[in-house]
Short mmCIF file of C-alpha atoms in Angstrom, two decimals:
data_model
loop_
_atom_site.label_atom_id
_atom_site.label_comp_id
_atom_site.label_asym_id
_atom_site.label_seq_id
_atom_site.Cartn_x
_atom_site.Cartn_y
_atom_site.Cartn_z
CA MET A 1 123.81 103.85 -15.83
CA SER A 2 121.84 103.58 -19.11
CA ASN A 3 118.80 105.69 -19.97
CA ASP A 4 116.58 102.65 -19.41
CA GLU A 5 117.94 102.13 -15.88
CA THR A 6 117.67 105.86 -15.17
CA TRP A 7 113.97 106.12 -15.87
CA ARG A 8 113.34 102.84 -14.03
CA SER A 9 115.08 104.31 -10.98
CA ARG A 10 113.10 107.54 -11.25
CA LEU A 11 109.80 105.70 -11.50
CA ARG A 12 110.63 103.64 -8.42
CA LEU A 13 111.67 106.75 -6.55
CA GLY A 14 108.30 108.32 -7.35
CA ALA A 15 106.53 105.12 -6.26
CA ALA A 16 108.46 105.09 -2.98
CA ILE A 17 107.52 108.72 -2.29
CA LEU A 18 103.89 107.88 -3.02
CA LEU A 19 104.03 105.01 -0.53
CA ALA A 20 105.65 107.25 2.08
CA ILE A 21 102.81 109.77 1.72
CA GLY A 22 100.29 106.97 2.28
CA VAL A 23 102.15 105.67 5.33
CA TYR A 24 102.93 108.96 7.10
CA PHE A 25 100.25 111.43 5.97
CA PRO A 26 96.93 109.55 5.82
CA GLY A 27 95.32 112.35 7.83
CA LEU A 28 95.93 114.70 4.92
CA LEU A 29 94.92 112.15 2.28
CA ASP A 30 91.62 111.75 4.10
CA LEU A 31 90.82 115.35 3.17
CA LEU A 32 90.84 114.34 -0.50
CA GLY A 33 88.29 111.54 -0.22
CA SER A 34 87.92 108.00 1.12
CA LEU A 35 91.25 107.13 2.73
CA ARG A 36 90.77 103.41 2.12
CA VAL A 37 90.15 103.94 -1.58
CA LEU A 38 93.16 106.25 -1.89
CA VAL A 39 95.45 103.82 -0.06
CA VAL A 40 94.28 100.95 -2.25
CA GLY A 41 94.89 103.16 -5.28
CA ILE A 42 98.44 103.89 -4.13
CA GLY A 43 99.07 100.21 -3.52
CA PHE A 44 97.75 99.27 -6.96
CA VAL A 45 99.87 101.92 -8.73
CA VAL A 46 103.07 100.75 -7.03
CA ALA A 47 102.28 97.05 -7.53
CA ALA A 48 101.44 97.68 -11.19
CA LEU A 49 104.71 99.57 -11.63
CA GLU A 50 106.77 96.74 -10.15
CA LEU A 51 104.96 94.17 -12.28
CA LEU A 52 105.46 96.20 -15.45
CA LEU A 53 109.15 96.74 -14.66
CA SER A 54 109.74 93.04 -14.00
CA ARG A 55 111.65 90.82 -16.43
CA ALA A 56 108.62 88.71 -17.37
CA ALA A 57 107.20 88.64 -20.89
CA LEU A 58 105.27 91.81 -21.79
CA LYS A 59 101.98 89.96 -22.38
CA ARG A 60 102.21 88.31 -18.98
CA ARG A 61 102.99 91.62 -17.25
CA VAL A 62 100.01 93.34 -18.85
CA LEU A 63 97.68 90.46 -17.99
CA LEU A 64 98.85 90.44 -14.37
CA VAL A 65 98.24 94.17 -13.98
CA ALA A 66 94.84 93.95 -15.67
CA GLY A 67 93.86 90.95 -13.56
CA LEU A 68 94.94 92.68 -10.35
CA GLY A 69 92.98 95.82 -11.22
CA ALA A 70 89.87 93.82 -12.15
CA TYR A 71 90.03 91.80 -8.93
CA LEU A 72 90.43 94.87 -6.71
CA ALA A 73 87.59 96.77 -8.40
CA GLY A 74 85.30 93.74 -8.40
CA ALA A 75 86.03 92.86 -4.77
CA VAL A 76 85.34 96.43 -3.58
CA LEU A 77 82.05 96.59 -5.51
CA VAL A 78 80.84 93.24 -4.15
CA ILE A 79 81.82 94.09 -0.58
CA GLU A 80 80.16 97.51 -0.73
CA PHE A 81 76.99 95.91 -2.13
CA VAL A 82 76.88 93.30 0.65
CA ALA A 83 77.62 95.94 3.30
CA ALA A 84 74.75 98.06 1.98
CA GLN A 85 72.40 95.08 2.16
CA LEU A 86 73.52 94.35 5.72
CA ASP A 87 73.50 98.06 6.60
CA ASP A 88 76.84 97.45 8.33
CA ARG A 89 79.86 99.66 7.63
CA LEU A 90 82.10 97.56 9.88
CA PHE A 91 81.56 94.64 7.53
CA ALA A 92 82.86 96.81 4.67
CA VAL A 93 85.94 97.78 6.71
CA ASN A 94 86.76 94.22 7.77
CA ALA A 95 86.02 92.63 4.41
CA GLU A 96 87.96 95.22 2.41
CA HIS A 97 90.95 94.78 4.66
CA LEU A 98 90.76 90.98 4.40
CA PHE A 99 89.93 90.53 0.72
CA VAL A 100 91.38 93.70 -0.84
CA MET A 101 94.11 95.34 1.23
CA LEU A 102 95.67 92.18 2.69
CA PRO A 103 96.30 90.38 -0.62
CA LEU A 104 97.28 93.61 -2.39
CA PHE A 105 99.80 94.85 0.15
CA ALA A 106 101.16 91.42 1.12
CA THR A 107 101.93 90.89 -2.56
CA LEU A 108 103.30 94.42 -2.83
CA GLY A 109 105.57 93.83 0.16
CA TRP A 110 107.15 90.86 -1.58
CA LEU A 111 107.34 92.66 -4.95
CA VAL A 112 109.11 95.63 -3.37
CA TYR A 113 111.44 93.45 -1.29
CA SER A 114 112.47 91.37 -4.31
CA SER A 115 112.76 94.41 -6.57
CA GLU A 116 116.16 95.17 -8.08
CA ARG A 117 115.85 98.61 -6.45
CA ALA A 118 114.40 97.53 -3.12
CA ARG A 119 116.83 99.81 -1.27
CA THR A 120 115.23 102.86 -2.91
CA TYR A 121 111.99 102.08 -1.10
CA ALA A 122 113.83 101.50 2.18
CA TYR A 123 115.78 104.76 1.90
CA VAL A 124 112.67 106.81 1.14
CA LEU A 125 110.52 105.20 3.86
CA VAL A 126 113.22 105.56 6.51
CA GLY A 127 114.17 109.07 5.35
CA ALA A 128 110.55 110.22 5.40
CA GLY A 129 110.16 108.60 8.81
CA VAL A 130 113.11 110.60 10.15
CA LEU A 131 111.53 113.81 8.83
CA VAL A 132 108.20 112.96 10.46
CA ALA A 133 109.99 112.04 13.71
CA VAL A 134 111.65 115.47 13.81
CA LEU A 135 108.26 117.12 13.24
CA ALA A 136 106.82 114.96 16.02
CA VAL A 137 109.46 116.13 18.48
CA PHE A 138 108.72 119.75 17.62
CA GLU A 139 104.96 119.20 17.97
CA SER A 140 105.45 117.68 21.41
CA LEU A 141 107.74 120.49 22.57
CA LEU A 142 105.59 123.30 21.13
CA GLY A 143 102.29 121.77 22.17
CA PHE A 144 100.33 122.32 18.94
CA SER A 145 99.82 120.70 15.54
CA LEU A 146 102.28 121.84 12.88
CA LEU A 147 99.89 120.74 10.12
CA GLY A 148 96.81 122.61 11.28
CA ARG A 149 95.10 119.59 12.84
CA GLY A 150 94.37 121.40 16.09
CA GLU A 151 91.07 119.74 17.00
CA LEU A 152 92.29 116.15 16.61
CA PHE A 153 95.58 117.11 18.26
CA ALA A 154 93.70 118.44 21.29
CA LEU A 155 91.52 115.31 21.50
CA SER A 156 94.66 113.12 21.48
CA GLN A 157 96.12 114.58 24.67
CA ARG A 158 96.17 113.11 28.17
CA GLU A 159 98.22 113.70 31.31
CA GLY A 160 101.86 114.58 30.72
CA PRO A 161 103.74 116.11 27.75
CA ALA A 162 101.90 116.92 24.52
CA ARG A 163 101.47 113.90 22.23
CA ALA A 164 102.61 114.45 18.63
CA LEU A 165 100.20 113.66 15.79
CA VAL A 166 101.79 115.13 12.61
CA GLY A 167 99.89 113.62 9.62
CA ALA A 168 98.91 110.26 11.13
CA GLU A 169 95.48 108.83 11.85
CA ASN A 170 96.17 108.69 15.58
CA VAL A 171 99.06 109.40 17.98
CA LEU A 172 99.46 105.71 18.87
CA VAL A 173 99.41 104.81 15.17
CA LEU A 174 102.17 107.35 14.52
CA GLY A 175 104.24 105.86 17.35
CA ALA A 176 103.77 102.31 16.01
CA THR A 177 104.61 103.32 12.43
CA LEU A 178 107.81 105.14 13.40
CA ALA A 179 108.78 102.22 15.67
CA ALA A 180 108.45 99.82 12.72
CA MET A 181 110.88 102.00 10.74
CA VAL A 182 113.66 101.72 13.34
CA PRO A 183 114.83 98.24 12.23
CA LEU A 184 114.69 99.29 8.56
CA SER A 185 117.33 101.91 9.31
CA LEU A 186 119.77 98.97 9.05
CA LYS A 187 119.22 99.18 5.28
CA LEU A 188 120.99 102.56 5.16
CA PRO A 189 124.48 102.36 3.60
CA ARG A 190 126.62 103.70 6.47
CA SER A 191 126.68 102.79 10.17
CA TRP A 192 126.54 106.44 11.26
CA MET A 193 123.44 106.92 9.11
CA GLN A 194 121.82 103.87 10.68
CA LEU A 195 122.54 105.07 14.22
CA SER A 196 121.48 108.67 13.56
CA ALA A 197 118.25 107.66 11.83
CA SER A 198 117.32 105.14 14.53
CA ILE A 199 117.91 107.65 17.34
CA LEU A 200 115.76 110.29 15.64
CA LEU A 201 113.02 107.74 14.95
CA VAL A 202 113.01 106.64 18.59
CA ALA A 203 112.80 110.29 19.70
CA GLY A 204 109.79 110.69 17.42
CA VAL A 205 108.11 107.64 18.96
CA TRP A 206 108.61 108.98 22.49
CA ALA A 207 107.16 112.32 21.31
CA THR A 208 103.87 110.58 20.49
CA GLY A 209 103.48 109.51 24.13
CA SER A 210 103.03 105.90 23.00
CA ARG A 211 104.74 103.91 25.73
CA ALA A 212 104.70 100.39 24.29
CA PRO A 213 106.09 101.37 20.84
CA ALA A 214 108.69 103.60 22.53
CA ILE A 215 109.92 100.87 24.87
CA ILE A 216 110.06 98.27 22.09
CA CYS A 217 111.95 100.42 19.58
CA THR A 218 114.37 101.64 22.27
CA GLY A 219 115.28 98.03 22.95
CA ILE A 220 115.67 97.42 19.20
CA VAL A 221 118.13 100.31 18.90
CA VAL A 222 120.30 98.67 21.55
CA ILE A 223 120.24 95.37 19.64
CA GLN A 224 121.02 97.12 16.35
CA ALA A 225 123.96 99.00 17.84
CA ILE A 226 125.69 95.79 18.94
CA PRO A 227 126.58 93.52 15.98
CA VAL A 228 127.02 90.50 18.27
CA LEU A 229 123.43 90.81 19.48
CA ARG A 230 122.17 91.07 15.90
CA ALA A 231 124.10 87.94 14.98
CA LEU A 232 122.75 86.05 17.99
CA LEU A 233 119.20 87.15 17.14
CA GLN A 234 119.60 85.91 13.59
CA ARG A 235 121.13 82.61 14.65
CA PHE A 236 118.79 81.84 17.54
CA TRP A 237 115.55 83.20 16.03
CA TRP A 238 113.79 80.03 17.18
CA VAL A 239 114.27 81.08 20.81
CA LEU A 240 112.02 84.08 20.08
CA GLN A 241 109.39 81.69 18.77
CA ILE A 242 109.51 79.84 22.09
CA VAL A 243 109.19 83.18 23.92
CA ALA A 244 106.21 84.08 21.71
CA ALA A 245 104.55 80.75 22.52
CA VAL A 246 105.06 81.34 26.25
CA VAL A 247 103.60 84.86 25.94
CA LEU A 248 100.53 83.51 24.14
CA LEU A 249 100.04 80.82 26.79
CA GLY A 250 100.47 83.46 29.50
CA LEU A 251 97.81 85.66 27.88
CA ALA A 252 95.47 82.67 27.71
CA TYR A 253 96.02 81.93 31.40
CA PHE A 254 95.46 85.53 32.51
CA SER A 255 92.41 85.89 30.23
CA ILE A 256 90.78 82.82 31.77
CA PHE A 257 91.84 82.99 35.42
CA VAL A 258 93.03 86.48 36.34
CA TRP A 259 91.60 89.39 34.35
CA THR A 260 88.01 90.56 34.73
CA PRO A 261 85.84 92.88 32.61
CA PHE A 262 86.51 95.90 34.81
CA ILE A 263 88.85 98.85 34.24
CA GLY A 264 90.12 100.36 37.47
CA GLY A 265 91.66 103.81 37.97
CA MET A 266 90.38 107.38 37.89
CA THR A 267 93.03 108.86 35.57
CA GLY A 268 93.56 108.48 31.83
CA LEU A 269 96.89 106.76 32.46
CA ASP A 270 95.31 104.24 34.83
CA TYR A 271 92.50 103.61 32.37
CA SER A 272 94.97 102.99 29.52
CA SER A 273 97.09 100.66 31.68
CA ASN A 274 94.16 98.52 32.84
CA TYR A 275 92.07 98.63 29.67
CA ARG A 276 93.60 95.68 27.84
CA GLY A 277 93.39 93.29 30.77
CA ALA A 278 89.65 93.90 30.85
CA LEU A 279 89.47 93.55 27.07
CA TYR A 280 91.35 90.23 26.99
CA SER A 281 89.15 88.85 29.76
CA LEU A 282 86.35 88.64 27.17
CA VAL A 283 88.33 86.46 24.74
CA PRO A 284 87.47 83.02 26.21
CA ARG A 285 83.77 83.82 26.16
CA ILE A 286 83.90 85.17 22.59
CA LEU A 287 85.66 82.06 21.32
CA LEU A 288 83.25 79.74 23.15
CA GLU A 289 80.05 81.52 22.14
CA HIS A 290 81.15 82.64 18.66
CA PRO A 291 83.85 80.27 17.30
CA LEU A 292 83.76 82.10 13.96
CA GLY A 293 83.33 85.51 15.53
CA TYR A 294 80.69 87.68 13.92
CA LEU A 295 81.80 86.82 10.36
CA LEU A 296 83.27 90.32 9.86
CA GLN A 297 80.04 92.01 10.96
CA SER A 298 79.37 94.36 13.88
CA PRO A 299 78.61 92.74 17.24
CA PRO A 300 75.12 93.57 18.51
CA ASP A 301 74.83 96.66 20.70
CA GLY A 302 75.21 96.00 24.40
CA ALA A 303 76.48 92.42 24.04
CA TRP A 304 79.96 93.14 25.40
CA MET A 305 79.75 95.61 28.25
CA ILE A 306 82.60 96.58 30.58
CA ASP A 307 82.54 98.65 33.77
CA SER A 308 85.17 101.28 34.53
CA GLU A 309 85.81 103.72 37.34
CA LEU A 310 86.59 106.57 34.96
CA HIS A 311 83.90 106.24 32.29
CA GLY A 312 81.28 104.01 33.90
CA ARG A 313 79.65 101.18 31.92
CA PHE A 314 80.21 101.10 28.15
CA ASP A 315 80.22 98.79 25.12
CA ILE A 316 83.82 97.61 24.62
CA ALA A 317 83.06 96.33 21.11
CA ARG A 318 82.94 99.96 19.93
CA SER A 319 86.58 100.63 20.86
CA ILE A 320 88.84 97.61 20.53
CA ASP A 321 92.53 98.46 20.90
CA SER A 322 93.98 95.04 20.11
CA GLU A 323 94.48 93.30 16.78
CA VAL A 324 94.18 89.95 18.54
CA VAL A 325 90.77 90.71 20.03
CA TRP A 326 89.44 92.47 16.93
CA ALA A 327 90.52 89.54 14.75
CA ILE A 328 88.67 87.22 17.15
CA PHE A 329 85.56 89.42 17.03
CA GLY A 330 85.74 89.27 13.24
CA LEU A 331 86.49 85.60 12.56
CA GLY A 332 86.88 83.87 15.92
CA TRP A 333 89.43 81.06 15.90
CA LEU A 334 90.33 81.80 12.27
CA GLY A 335 91.20 85.39 13.13
CA LEU A 336 93.30 84.24 16.08
CA ALA A 337 95.08 81.69 13.87
CA PHE A 338 95.93 84.35 11.30
CA PHE A 339 97.50 86.63 13.89
CA VAL A 340 99.47 83.80 15.52
CA GLY A 341 100.64 82.63 12.09
CA ALA A 342 101.80 86.15 11.21
CA LEU A 343 103.67 86.38 14.52
CA PHE A 344 105.63 83.18 13.92
CA ILE A 345 106.32 84.04 10.27
CA VAL A 346 107.90 87.42 11.05
CA ILE A 347 110.07 85.80 13.73
CA ALA A 348 111.19 83.09 11.30
CA ALA A 349 112.14 85.80 8.79
CA LEU A 350 114.84 87.01 11.19
CA LYS A 351 116.96 84.09 10.01
CA TYR A 352 117.17 85.59 6.52
CA ASP A 353 116.86 89.36 7.06
CA VAL A 354 117.15 90.89 10.53
CA ALA A 355 115.96 94.35 9.44
CA VAL A 356 112.76 93.25 7.72
CA GLY A 357 112.05 90.53 10.27
CA LEU A 358 112.44 92.93 13.21
CA SER A 359 110.29 95.55 11.48
CA GLY A 360 107.54 93.01 10.93
CA LEU A 361 107.92 91.69 14.47
CA THR A 362 107.72 95.20 15.94
CA LEU A 363 104.39 95.97 14.28
CA THR A 364 102.97 92.48 14.88
CA ALA A 365 103.91 92.62 18.57
CA LEU A 366 102.15 95.98 18.84
CA GLY A 367 99.05 94.17 17.61
CA PHE A 368 98.61 92.96 21.20
CA ILE A 369 97.76 96.53 22.23
CA LEU A 370 96.67 98.12 18.93
CA ALA A 371 94.03 97.13 16.36
CA LEU A 372 96.32 97.14 13.33
CA HIS A 373 93.70 96.49 10.66
CA GLY A 374 91.45 99.14 12.14
CA TRP A 375 93.63 101.80 10.50
CA ASP A 376 93.64 102.18 6.74
CA ALA A 377 97.27 103.32 6.50
CA MET A 378 98.99 101.29 9.19
CA GLY A 379 97.15 98.05 8.36
CA PRO A 380 98.61 97.94 4.82
CA LEU A 381 102.10 98.59 6.20
CA TRP A 382 101.68 95.54 8.44
CA TYR A 383 100.40 93.41 5.54
CA ALA A 384 103.37 94.46 3.40
CA LEU A 385 105.88 93.53 6.09
CA VAL A 386 104.18 90.18 6.73
CA GLY A 387 104.09 89.56 2.97
CA ALA A 388 107.82 90.24 2.63
CA CYS A 389 108.58 88.02 5.62
CA ALA A 390 106.33 85.23 4.32
CA GLY A 391 108.13 85.33 0.98
CA LEU A 392 111.46 84.88 2.73
CA VAL A 393 110.22 82.02 4.88
CA VAL A 394 108.15 79.96 2.44
CA TRP A 395 110.04 80.50 -0.85
CA PRO A 396 113.55 79.07 -0.38
CA GLY A 397 114.44 79.38 -4.09
CA ALA A 398 114.16 83.16 -3.95
CA ARG A 399 116.74 83.65 -1.20
CA SER A 400 119.76 83.07 -3.43
CA VAL A 401 118.33 85.47 -6.02
CA LEU A 402 117.79 88.12 -3.37
CA GLY A 403 121.24 87.52 -1.98
CA ARG A 404 122.80 88.21 -5.37
CA ALA A 405 120.65 91.33 -5.79
CA THR A 406 121.70 92.58 -2.36
CA ARG A 407 125.39 92.05 -3.08
CA ARG A 408 124.99 93.84 -6.41
CA SER A 409 123.31 96.81 -4.67
CA GLU A 410 126.13 96.94 -2.11
CA ARG A 411 128.76 97.03 -4.86
CA GLU A 412 126.87 99.91 -6.49
CA LEU A 413 126.92 101.81 -3.19
CA VAL A 414 130.66 101.35 -2.87
CA GLN A 415 131.24 102.52 -6.43
#
């Protein structure tokens, strides 16, 4: 390896570590300042690095980096100004995710995936995920935060074993993030590494007490462990799109005819189990009364009330645990269309890359029970995976290039 390739590899290794810190330890980054600003900064640094290390002409590389930086800075300033005029911080959150973080990290996802050292990023993200998963297991067994986050750790608990938090924004977010890393373990060079990493990651997910992510990633491990199932998934990816369409139609039916805005049950587990049915029961009314949602702004206080046995009557718009519903609150039919489009794109990507497609599908599927863009570290991870999947699906000319790069990387591993 030449000196030029050595420093390129080292720079990418540093960028991958920086990304891993943003993905797994946002709770610690938040102590340094605005988490959203720091995450955007990390994304810009890594994107700028990949652009500068590309094979394009130097002038073009510099202009692209300068243009990206100017756009991000200008967009943030405009959004913050409008939010101040509206006196609405939710508008700033929604708009910065839509106009700043989404384009930045979707582009970054494709840049990283198509990078000549894409496996470096995969190794670091999966390796860091395994480390965090081990910490999560210890936190759950010991019953206290290993990183000194005792107050938030205590607030995250409910009936049953202690729920691990480590450095994440929330226990459910940690479970979803680790679950999304399970398919990426297929990028590791040896089968025993893939199996070991995936088992440890799944253990970490279960340690967070997040049932949906745990069940999903446990099923994925089974698929990964059986090559025939992986091959069938890749060949018959369109069957999953049919399943997704049926699920969406089923949700529409239950939202209209079955679910009601009431959360039954007197325990935290009952409340969690029945919460989303009550939440989805509001969707038809939101889409009818507000076809464009609230245009990224906060719904008025008291407009969307729900009764519950455990907590009485409260405003559901202040705690929306569903990307689907929050996207509808934000942009109505447009928000719903974006989520559905992302769902079908990540499934289609399975045809070209099972690991990346499954990772994107895992996180997108969890959007039915988790507001993905409500979290400044997990949201960008989702955008990056969707961006990588979209590149695979809509840019046929790049697949042969990526195939050659992958084969070259595999030869390097063997050597």
